[in-house]
mmCIF file of N, CA and C in Angstrom:
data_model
loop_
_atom_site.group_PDB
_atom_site.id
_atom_site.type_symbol
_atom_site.label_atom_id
_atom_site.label_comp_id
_atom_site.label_asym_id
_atom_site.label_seq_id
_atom_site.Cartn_x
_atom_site.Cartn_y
_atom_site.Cartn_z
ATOM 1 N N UNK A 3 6.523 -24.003 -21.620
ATOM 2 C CA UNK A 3 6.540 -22.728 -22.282
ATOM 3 C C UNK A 3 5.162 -22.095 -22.143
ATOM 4 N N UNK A 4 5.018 -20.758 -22.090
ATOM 5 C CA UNK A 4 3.891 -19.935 -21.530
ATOM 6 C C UNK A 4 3.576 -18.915 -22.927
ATOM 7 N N UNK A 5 3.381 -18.998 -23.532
ATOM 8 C CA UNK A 5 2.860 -17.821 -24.758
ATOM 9 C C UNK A 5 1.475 -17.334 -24.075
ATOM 10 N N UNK A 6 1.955 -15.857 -23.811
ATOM 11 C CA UNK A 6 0.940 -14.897 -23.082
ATOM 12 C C UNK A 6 0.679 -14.061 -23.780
ATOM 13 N N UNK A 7 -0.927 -14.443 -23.939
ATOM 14 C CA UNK A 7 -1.776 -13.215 -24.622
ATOM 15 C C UNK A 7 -2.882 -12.512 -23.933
ATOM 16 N N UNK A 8 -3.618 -11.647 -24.129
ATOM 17 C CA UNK A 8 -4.802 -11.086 -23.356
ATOM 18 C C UNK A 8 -5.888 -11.958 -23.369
ATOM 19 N N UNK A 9 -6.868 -11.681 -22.405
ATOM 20 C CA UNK A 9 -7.953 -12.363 -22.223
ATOM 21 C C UNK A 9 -8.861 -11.191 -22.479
ATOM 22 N N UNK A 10 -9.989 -11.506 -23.277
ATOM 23 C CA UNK A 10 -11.128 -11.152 -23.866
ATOM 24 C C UNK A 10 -12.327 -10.831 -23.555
ATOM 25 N N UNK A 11 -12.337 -11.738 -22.632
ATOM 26 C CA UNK A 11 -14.281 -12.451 -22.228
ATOM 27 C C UNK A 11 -14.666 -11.611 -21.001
ATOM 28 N N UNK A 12 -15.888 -12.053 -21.722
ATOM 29 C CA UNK A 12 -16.783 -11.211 -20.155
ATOM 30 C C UNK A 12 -17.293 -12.481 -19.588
ATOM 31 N N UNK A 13 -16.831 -13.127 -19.010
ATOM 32 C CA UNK A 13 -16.564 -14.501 -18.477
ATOM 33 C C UNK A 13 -16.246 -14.464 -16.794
ATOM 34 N N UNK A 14 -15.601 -13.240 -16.384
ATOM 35 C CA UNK A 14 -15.553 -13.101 -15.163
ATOM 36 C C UNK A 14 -13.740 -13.400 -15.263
ATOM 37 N N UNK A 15 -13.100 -13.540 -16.547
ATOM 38 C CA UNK A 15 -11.867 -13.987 -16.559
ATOM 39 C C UNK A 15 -11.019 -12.846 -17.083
ATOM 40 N N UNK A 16 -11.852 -11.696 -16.994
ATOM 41 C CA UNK A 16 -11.241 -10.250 -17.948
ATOM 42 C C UNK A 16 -9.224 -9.939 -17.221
ATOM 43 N N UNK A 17 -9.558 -9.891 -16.213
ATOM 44 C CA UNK A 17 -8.271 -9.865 -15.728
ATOM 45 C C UNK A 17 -7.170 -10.451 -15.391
ATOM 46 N N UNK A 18 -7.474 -11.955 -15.880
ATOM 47 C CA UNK A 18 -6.189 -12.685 -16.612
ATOM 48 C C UNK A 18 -5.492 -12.939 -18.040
ATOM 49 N N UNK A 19 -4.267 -13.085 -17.851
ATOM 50 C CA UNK A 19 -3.696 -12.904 -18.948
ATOM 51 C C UNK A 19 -4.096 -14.585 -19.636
ATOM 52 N N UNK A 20 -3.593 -14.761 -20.845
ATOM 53 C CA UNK A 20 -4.208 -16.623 -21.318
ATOM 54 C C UNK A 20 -2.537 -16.940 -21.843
ATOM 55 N N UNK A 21 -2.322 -18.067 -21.480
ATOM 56 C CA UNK A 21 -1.205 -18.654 -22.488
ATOM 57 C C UNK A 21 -0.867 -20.032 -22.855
ATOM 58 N N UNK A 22 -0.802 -20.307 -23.793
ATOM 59 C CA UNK A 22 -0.072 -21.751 -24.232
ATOM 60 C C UNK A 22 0.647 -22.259 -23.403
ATOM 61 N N UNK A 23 0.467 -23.708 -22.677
ATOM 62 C CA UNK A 23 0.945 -24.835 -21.758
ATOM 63 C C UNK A 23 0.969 -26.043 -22.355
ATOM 64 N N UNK A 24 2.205 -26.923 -22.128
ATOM 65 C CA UNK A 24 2.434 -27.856 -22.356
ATOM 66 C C UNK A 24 2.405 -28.890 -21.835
ATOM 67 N N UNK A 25 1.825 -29.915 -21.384
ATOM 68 C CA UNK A 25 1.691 -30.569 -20.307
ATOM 69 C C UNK A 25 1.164 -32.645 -20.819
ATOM 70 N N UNK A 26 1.960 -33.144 -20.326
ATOM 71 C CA UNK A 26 1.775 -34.540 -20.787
ATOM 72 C C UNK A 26 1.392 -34.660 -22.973
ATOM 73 N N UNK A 27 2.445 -33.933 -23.342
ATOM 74 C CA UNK A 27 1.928 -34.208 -24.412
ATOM 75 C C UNK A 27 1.056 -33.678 -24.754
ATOM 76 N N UNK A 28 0.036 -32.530 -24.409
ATOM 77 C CA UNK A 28 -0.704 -32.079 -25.268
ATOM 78 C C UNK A 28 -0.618 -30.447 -25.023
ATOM 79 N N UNK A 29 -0.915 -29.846 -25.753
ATOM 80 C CA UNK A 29 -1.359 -28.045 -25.425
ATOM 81 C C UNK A 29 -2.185 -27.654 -24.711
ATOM 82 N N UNK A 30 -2.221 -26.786 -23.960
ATOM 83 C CA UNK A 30 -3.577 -26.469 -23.309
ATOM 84 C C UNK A 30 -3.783 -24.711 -23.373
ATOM 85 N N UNK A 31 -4.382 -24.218 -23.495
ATOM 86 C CA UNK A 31 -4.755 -22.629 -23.315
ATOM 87 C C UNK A 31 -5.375 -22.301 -22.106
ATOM 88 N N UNK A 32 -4.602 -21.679 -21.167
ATOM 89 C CA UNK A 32 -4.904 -21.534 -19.698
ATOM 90 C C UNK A 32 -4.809 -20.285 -19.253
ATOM 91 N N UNK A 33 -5.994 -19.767 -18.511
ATOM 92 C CA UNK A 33 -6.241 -18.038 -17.672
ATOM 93 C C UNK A 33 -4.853 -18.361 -16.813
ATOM 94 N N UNK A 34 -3.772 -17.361 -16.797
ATOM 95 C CA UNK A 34 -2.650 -17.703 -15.365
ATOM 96 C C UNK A 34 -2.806 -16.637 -14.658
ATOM 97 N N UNK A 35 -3.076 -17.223 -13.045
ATOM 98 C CA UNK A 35 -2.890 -16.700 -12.168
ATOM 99 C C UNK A 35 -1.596 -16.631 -11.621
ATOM 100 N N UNK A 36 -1.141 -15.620 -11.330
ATOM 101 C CA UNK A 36 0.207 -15.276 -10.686
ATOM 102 C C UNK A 36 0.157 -14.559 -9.738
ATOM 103 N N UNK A 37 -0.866 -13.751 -9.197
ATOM 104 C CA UNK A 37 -0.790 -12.824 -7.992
ATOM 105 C C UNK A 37 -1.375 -13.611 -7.257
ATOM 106 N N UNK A 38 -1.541 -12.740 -6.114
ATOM 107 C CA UNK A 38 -2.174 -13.466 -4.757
ATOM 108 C C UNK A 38 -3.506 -13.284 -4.630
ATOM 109 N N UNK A 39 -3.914 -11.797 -5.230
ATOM 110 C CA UNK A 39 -5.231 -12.019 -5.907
ATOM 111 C C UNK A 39 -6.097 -12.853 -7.050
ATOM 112 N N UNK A 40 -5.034 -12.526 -7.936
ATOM 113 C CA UNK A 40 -5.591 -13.497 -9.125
ATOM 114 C C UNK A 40 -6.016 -15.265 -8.658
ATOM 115 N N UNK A 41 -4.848 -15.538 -7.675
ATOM 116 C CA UNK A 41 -4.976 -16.977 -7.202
ATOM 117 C C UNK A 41 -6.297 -17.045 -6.242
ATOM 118 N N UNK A 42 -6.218 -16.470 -5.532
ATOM 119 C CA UNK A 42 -7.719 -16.387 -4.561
ATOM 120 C C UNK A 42 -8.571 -16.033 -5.222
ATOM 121 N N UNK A 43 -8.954 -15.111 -6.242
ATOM 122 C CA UNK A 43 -10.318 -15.167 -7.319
ATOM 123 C C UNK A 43 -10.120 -16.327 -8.091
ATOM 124 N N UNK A 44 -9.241 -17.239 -8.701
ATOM 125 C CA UNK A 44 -9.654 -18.266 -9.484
ATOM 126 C C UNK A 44 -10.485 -18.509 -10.524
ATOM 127 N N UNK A 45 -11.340 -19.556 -10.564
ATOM 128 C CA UNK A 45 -12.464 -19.532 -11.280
ATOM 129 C C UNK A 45 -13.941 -19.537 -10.399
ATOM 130 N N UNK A 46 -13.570 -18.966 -9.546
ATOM 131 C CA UNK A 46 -14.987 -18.516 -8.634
ATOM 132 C C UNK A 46 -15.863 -17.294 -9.434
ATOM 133 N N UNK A 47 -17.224 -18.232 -9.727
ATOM 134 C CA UNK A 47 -18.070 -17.462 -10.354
ATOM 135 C C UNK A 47 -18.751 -17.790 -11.635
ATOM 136 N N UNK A 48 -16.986 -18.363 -12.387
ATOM 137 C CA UNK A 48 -17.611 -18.792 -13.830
ATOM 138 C C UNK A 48 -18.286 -19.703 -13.788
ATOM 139 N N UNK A 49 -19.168 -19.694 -14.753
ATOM 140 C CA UNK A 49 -20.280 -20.524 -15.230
ATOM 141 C C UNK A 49 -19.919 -21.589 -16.235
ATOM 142 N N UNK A 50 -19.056 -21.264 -17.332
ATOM 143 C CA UNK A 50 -18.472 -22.262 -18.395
ATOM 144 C C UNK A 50 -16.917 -21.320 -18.540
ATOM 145 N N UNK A 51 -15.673 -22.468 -19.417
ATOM 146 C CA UNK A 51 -14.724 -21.739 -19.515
ATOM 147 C C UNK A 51 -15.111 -20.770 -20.907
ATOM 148 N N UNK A 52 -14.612 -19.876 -21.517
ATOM 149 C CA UNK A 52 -14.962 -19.288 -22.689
ATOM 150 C C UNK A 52 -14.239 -20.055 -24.008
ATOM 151 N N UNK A 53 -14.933 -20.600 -24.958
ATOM 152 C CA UNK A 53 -14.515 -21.255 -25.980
ATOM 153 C C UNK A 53 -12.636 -21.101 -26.543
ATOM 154 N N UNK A 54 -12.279 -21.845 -26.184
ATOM 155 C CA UNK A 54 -10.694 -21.738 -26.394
ATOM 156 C C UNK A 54 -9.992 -22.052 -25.345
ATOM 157 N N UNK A 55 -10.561 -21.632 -24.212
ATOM 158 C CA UNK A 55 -10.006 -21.697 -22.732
ATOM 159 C C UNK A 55 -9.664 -23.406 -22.453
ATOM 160 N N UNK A 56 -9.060 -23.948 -22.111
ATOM 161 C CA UNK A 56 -8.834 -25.514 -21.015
ATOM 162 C C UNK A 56 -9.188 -25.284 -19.906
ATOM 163 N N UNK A 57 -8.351 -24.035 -19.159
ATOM 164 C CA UNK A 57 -8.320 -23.740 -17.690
ATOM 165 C C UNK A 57 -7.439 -23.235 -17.490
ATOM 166 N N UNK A 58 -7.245 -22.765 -16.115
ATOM 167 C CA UNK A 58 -6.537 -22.267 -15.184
ATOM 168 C C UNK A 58 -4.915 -22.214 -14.670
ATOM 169 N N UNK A 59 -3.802 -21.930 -14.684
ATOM 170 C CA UNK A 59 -2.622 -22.132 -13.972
ATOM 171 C C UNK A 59 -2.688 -21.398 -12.899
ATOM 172 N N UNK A 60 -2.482 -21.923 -11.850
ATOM 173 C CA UNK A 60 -1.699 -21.194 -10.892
ATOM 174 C C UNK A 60 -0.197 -21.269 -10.292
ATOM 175 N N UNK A 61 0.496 -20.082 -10.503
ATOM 176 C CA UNK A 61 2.075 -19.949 -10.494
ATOM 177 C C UNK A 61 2.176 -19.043 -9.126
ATOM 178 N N UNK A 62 3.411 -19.891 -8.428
ATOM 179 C CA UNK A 62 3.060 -19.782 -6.996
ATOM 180 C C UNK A 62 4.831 -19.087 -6.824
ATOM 181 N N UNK A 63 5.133 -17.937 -6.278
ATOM 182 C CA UNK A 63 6.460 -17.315 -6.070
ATOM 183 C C UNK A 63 7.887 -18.214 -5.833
ATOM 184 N N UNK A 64 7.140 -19.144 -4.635
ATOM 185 C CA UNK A 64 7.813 -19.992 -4.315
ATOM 186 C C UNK A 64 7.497 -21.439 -4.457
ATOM 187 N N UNK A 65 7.785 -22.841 -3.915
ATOM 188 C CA UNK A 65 7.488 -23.541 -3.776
ATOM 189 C C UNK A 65 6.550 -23.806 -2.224
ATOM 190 N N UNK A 66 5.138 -24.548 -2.357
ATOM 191 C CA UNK A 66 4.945 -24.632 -0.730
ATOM 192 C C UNK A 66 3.445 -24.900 -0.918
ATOM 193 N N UNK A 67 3.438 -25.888 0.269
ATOM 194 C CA UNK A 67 1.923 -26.437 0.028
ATOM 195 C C UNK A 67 1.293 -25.359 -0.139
ATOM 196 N N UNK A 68 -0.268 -26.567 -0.631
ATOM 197 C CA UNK A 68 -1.324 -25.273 -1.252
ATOM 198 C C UNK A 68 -2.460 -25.788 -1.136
ATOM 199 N N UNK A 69 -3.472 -24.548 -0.733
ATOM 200 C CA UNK A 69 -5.163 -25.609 -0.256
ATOM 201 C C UNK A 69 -5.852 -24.899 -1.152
ATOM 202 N N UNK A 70 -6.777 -25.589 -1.705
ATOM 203 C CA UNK A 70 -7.924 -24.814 -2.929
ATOM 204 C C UNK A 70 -9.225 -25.599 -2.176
ATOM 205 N N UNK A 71 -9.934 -24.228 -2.126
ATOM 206 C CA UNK A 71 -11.734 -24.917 -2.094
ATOM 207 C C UNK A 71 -12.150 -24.210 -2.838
ATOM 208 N N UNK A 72 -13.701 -25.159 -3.235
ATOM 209 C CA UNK A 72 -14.260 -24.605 -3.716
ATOM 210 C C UNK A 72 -15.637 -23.722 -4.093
ATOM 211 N N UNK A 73 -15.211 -22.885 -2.918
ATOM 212 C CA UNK A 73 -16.563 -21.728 -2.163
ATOM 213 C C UNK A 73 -16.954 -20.909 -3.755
ATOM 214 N N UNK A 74 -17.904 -20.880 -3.926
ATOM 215 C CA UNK A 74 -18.607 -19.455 -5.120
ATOM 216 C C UNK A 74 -17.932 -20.375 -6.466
ATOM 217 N N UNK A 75 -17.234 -21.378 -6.380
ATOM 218 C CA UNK A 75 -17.355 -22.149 -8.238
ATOM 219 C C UNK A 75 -18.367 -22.919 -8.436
ATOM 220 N N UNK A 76 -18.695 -22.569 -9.844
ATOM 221 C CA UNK A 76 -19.667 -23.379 -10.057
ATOM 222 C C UNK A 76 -19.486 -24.974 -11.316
ATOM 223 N N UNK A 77 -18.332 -24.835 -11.312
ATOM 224 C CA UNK A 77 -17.934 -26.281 -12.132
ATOM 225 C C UNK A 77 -17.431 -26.808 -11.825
ATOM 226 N N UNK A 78 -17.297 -28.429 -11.772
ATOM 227 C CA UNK A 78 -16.787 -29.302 -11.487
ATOM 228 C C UNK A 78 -15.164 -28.740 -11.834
ATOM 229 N N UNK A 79 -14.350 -29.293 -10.972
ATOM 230 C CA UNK A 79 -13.101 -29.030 -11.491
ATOM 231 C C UNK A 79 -12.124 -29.875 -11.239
ATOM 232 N N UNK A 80 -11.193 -30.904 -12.175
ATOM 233 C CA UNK A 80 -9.995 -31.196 -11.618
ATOM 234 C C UNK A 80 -8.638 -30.375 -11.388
ATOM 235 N N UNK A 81 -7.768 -30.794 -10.075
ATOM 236 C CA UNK A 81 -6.714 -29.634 -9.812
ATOM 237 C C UNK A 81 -5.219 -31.447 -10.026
ATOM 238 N N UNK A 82 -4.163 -30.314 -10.151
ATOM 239 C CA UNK A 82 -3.122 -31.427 -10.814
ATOM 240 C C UNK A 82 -2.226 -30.348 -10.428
ATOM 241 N N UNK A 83 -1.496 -30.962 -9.202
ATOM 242 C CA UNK A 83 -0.421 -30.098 -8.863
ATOM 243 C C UNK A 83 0.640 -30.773 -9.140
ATOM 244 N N UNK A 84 2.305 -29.849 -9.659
ATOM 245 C CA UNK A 84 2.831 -29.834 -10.315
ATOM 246 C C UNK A 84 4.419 -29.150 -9.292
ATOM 247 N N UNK A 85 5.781 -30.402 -8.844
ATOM 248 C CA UNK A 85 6.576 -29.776 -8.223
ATOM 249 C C UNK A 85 7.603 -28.731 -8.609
ATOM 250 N N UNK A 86 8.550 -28.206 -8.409
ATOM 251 C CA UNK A 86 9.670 -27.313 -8.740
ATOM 252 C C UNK A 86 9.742 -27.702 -10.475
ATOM 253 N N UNK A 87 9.571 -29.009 -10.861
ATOM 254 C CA UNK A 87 10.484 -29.374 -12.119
ATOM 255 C C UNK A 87 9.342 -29.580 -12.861
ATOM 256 N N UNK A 88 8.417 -29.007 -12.821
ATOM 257 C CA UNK A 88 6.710 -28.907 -13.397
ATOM 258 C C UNK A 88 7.078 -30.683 -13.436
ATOM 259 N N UNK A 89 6.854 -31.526 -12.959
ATOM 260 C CA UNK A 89 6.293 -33.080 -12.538
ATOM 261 C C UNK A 89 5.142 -32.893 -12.111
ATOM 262 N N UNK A 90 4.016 -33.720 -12.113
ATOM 263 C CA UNK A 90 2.854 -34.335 -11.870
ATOM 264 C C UNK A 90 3.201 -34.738 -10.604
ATOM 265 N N UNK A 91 2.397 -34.000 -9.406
ATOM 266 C CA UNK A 91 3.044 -35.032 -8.238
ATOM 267 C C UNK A 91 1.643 -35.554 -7.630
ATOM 268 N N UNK A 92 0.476 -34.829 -8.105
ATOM 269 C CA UNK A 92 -1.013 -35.439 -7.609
ATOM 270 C C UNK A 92 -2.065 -35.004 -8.115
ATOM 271 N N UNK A 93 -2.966 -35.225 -7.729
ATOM 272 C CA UNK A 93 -4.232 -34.586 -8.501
ATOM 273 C C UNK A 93 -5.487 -34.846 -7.579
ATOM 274 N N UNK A 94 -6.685 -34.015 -7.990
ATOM 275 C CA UNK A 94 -8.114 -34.596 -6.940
ATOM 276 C C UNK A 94 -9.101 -34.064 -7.984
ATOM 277 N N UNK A 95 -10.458 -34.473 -7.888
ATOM 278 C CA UNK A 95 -11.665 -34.107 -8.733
ATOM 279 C C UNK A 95 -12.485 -33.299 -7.198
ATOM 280 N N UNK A 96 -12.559 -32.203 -7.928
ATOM 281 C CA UNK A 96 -13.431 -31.299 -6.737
ATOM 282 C C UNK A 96 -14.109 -30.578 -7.531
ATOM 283 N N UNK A 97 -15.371 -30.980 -6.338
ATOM 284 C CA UNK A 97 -16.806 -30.967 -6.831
ATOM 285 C C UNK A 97 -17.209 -29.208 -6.074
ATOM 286 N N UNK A 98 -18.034 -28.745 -7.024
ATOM 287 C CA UNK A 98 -18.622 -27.386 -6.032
ATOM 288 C C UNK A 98 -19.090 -27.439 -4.760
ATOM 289 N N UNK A 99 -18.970 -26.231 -4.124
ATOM 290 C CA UNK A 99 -19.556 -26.520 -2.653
ATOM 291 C C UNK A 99 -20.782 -25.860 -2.820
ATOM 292 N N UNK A 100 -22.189 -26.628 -1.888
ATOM 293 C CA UNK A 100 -22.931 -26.151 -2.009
ATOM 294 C C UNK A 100 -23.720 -24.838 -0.758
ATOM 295 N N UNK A 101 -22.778 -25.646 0.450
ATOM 296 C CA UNK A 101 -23.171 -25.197 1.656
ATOM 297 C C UNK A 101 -21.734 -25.209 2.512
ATOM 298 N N UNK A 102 -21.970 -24.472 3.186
ATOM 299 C CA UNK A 102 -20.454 -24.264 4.024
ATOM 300 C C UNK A 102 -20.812 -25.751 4.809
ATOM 301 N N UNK A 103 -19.769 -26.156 5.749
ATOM 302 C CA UNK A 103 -18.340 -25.899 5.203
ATOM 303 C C UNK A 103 -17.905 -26.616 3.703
ATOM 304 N N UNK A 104 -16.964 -25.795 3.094
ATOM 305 C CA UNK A 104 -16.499 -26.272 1.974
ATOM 306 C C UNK A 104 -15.132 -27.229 2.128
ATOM 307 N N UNK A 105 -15.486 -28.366 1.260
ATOM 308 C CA UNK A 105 -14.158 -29.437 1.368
ATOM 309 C C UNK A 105 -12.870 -28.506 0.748
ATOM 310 N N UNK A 106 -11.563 -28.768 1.693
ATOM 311 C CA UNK A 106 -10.508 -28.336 1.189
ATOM 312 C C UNK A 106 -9.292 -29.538 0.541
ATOM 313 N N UNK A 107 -9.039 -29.225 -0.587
ATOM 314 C CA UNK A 107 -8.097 -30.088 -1.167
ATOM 315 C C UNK A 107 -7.132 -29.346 -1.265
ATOM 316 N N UNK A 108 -6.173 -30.075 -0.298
ATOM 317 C CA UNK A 108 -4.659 -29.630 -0.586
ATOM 318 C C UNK A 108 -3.642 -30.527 -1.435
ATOM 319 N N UNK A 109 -2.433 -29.805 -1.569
ATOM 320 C CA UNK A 109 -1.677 -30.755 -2.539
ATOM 321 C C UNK A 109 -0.791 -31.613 -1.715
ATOM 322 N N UNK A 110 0.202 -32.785 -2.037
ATOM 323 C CA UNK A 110 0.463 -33.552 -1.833
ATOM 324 C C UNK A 110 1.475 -33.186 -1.203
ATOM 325 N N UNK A 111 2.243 -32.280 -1.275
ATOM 326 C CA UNK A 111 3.226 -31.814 -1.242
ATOM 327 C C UNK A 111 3.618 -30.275 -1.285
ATOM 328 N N UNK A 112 5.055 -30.143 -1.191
ATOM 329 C CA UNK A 112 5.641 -28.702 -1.900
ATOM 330 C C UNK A 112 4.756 -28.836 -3.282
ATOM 331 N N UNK A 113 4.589 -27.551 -4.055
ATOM 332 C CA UNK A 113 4.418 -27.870 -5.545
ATOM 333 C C UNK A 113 4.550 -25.889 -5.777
ATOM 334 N N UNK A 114 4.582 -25.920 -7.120
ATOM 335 C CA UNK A 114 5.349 -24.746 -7.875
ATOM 336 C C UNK A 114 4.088 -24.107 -8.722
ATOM 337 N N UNK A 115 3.224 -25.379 -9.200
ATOM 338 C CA UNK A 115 1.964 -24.928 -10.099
ATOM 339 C C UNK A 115 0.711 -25.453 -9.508
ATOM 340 N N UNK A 116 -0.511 -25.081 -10.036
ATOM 341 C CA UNK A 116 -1.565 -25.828 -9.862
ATOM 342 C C UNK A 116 -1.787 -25.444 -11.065
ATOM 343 N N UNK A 117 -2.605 -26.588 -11.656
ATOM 344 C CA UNK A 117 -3.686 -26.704 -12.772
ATOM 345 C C UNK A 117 -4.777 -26.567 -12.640
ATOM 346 N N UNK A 118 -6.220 -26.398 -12.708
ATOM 347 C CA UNK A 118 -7.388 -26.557 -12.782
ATOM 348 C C UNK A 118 -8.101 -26.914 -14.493
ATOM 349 N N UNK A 119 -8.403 -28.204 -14.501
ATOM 350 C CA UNK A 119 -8.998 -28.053 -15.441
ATOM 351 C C UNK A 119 -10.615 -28.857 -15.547
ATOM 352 N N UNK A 120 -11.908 -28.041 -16.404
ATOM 353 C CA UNK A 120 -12.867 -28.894 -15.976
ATOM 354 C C UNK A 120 -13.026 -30.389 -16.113
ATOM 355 N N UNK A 121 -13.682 -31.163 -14.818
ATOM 356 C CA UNK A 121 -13.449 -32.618 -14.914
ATOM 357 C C UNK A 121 -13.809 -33.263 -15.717
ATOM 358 N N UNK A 122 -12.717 -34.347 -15.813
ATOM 359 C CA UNK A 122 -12.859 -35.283 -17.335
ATOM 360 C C UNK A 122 -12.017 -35.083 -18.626
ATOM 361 N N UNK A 123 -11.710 -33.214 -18.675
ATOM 362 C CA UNK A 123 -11.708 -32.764 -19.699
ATOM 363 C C UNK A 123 -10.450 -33.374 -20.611
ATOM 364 N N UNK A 124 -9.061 -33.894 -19.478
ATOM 365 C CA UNK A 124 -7.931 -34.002 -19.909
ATOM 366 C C UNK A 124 -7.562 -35.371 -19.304
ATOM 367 N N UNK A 125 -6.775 -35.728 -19.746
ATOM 368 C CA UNK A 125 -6.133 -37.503 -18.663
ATOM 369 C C UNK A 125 -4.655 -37.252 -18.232
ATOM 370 N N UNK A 126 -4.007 -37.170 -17.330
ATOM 371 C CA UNK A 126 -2.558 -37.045 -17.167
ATOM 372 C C UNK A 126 -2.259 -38.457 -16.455
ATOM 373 N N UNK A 127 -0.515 -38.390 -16.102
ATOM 374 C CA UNK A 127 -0.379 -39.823 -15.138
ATOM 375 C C UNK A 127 1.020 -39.160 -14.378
ATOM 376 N N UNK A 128 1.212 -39.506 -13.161
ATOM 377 C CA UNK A 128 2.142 -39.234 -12.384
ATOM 378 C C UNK A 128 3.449 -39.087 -13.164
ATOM 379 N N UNK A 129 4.241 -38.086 -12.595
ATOM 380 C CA UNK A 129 5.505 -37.582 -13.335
ATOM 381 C C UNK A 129 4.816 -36.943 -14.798
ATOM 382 N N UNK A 130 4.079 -37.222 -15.512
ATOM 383 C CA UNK A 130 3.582 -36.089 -16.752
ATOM 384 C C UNK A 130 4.431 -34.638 -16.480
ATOM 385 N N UNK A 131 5.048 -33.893 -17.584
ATOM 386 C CA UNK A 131 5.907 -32.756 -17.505
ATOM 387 C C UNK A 131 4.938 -31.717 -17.758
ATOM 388 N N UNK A 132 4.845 -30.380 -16.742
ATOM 389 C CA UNK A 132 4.652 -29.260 -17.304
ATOM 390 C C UNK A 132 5.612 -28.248 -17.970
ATOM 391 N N UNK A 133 5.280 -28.068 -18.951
ATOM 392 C CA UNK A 133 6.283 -27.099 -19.540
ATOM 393 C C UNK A 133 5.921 -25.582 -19.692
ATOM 394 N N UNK A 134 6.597 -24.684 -18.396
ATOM 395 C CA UNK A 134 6.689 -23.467 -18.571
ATOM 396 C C UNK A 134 7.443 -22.272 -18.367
ATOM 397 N N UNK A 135 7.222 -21.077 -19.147
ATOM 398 C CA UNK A 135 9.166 -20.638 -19.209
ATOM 399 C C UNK A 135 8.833 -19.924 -17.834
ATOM 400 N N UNK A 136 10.031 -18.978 -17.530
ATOM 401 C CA UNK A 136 10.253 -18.705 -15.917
ATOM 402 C C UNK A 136 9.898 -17.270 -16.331
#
């Protein structure tokens, strides 16, 4: 389930919307990306999330692999991609880039979501459910 509210901050996150996620048992409050812009700006730039924030969703039209680097972020970040039936199907800890070329982490698979959240912050385990409405 997705409870969508506005985003606030002058954080560099002004133009995402924020909403309640459910995921392995706990809540999370996440910027969602849904466009093709929003997904390619990301969290490139921010410095910290803004107090309340977890992180990031990214909601993808279809199902279909997906590569994230991380050119212009500046926080550590874990990504936890998520198939058709929001399942846990993998995850990676990616570190900022400092110098081209930047490492690309792709997902394991097809997948429907990505997560980003900063590293450490959360613990999941394979199959963990995301829960969000359509």
């Amino acid at each position: 389930m997705v409870l969508v509210t506005a985003c606030s901050s002058s954080s560099g996150l002004d133009s995402f919307e924020t909403g309640d996620i459910e995921v392995g048992g706990q809540t999370l409050t996440v910027a969602i990306a849904e466009t093709a812009e929003q997904r390619s700006q990301g969290l490139r730039g921010v410095e910290a999330l803004p107090s309340g924030l977890d992180g990031m969703l990214f909601v993808f039209e279809q199902t279909r692999t997906a590569t994230f680097g991380m050119e212009d972020t500046l926080i550590p970040l874990d990504i936890w991609w998520f198939d058709q039936d929001g399942r846990l199907v993998g995850s990676a800890e990616m570190a900022p880039c400092e110098a081209a070329p930047c490492t690309a982490y792709g997902s394991p698979g097809e997948v429907a979501y990505a997560l980003e959240t900063p590293t450490g912050s959360i613990e999941l385990e394979p199959g963990d459910r995301l829960s969000v409405d359509p």
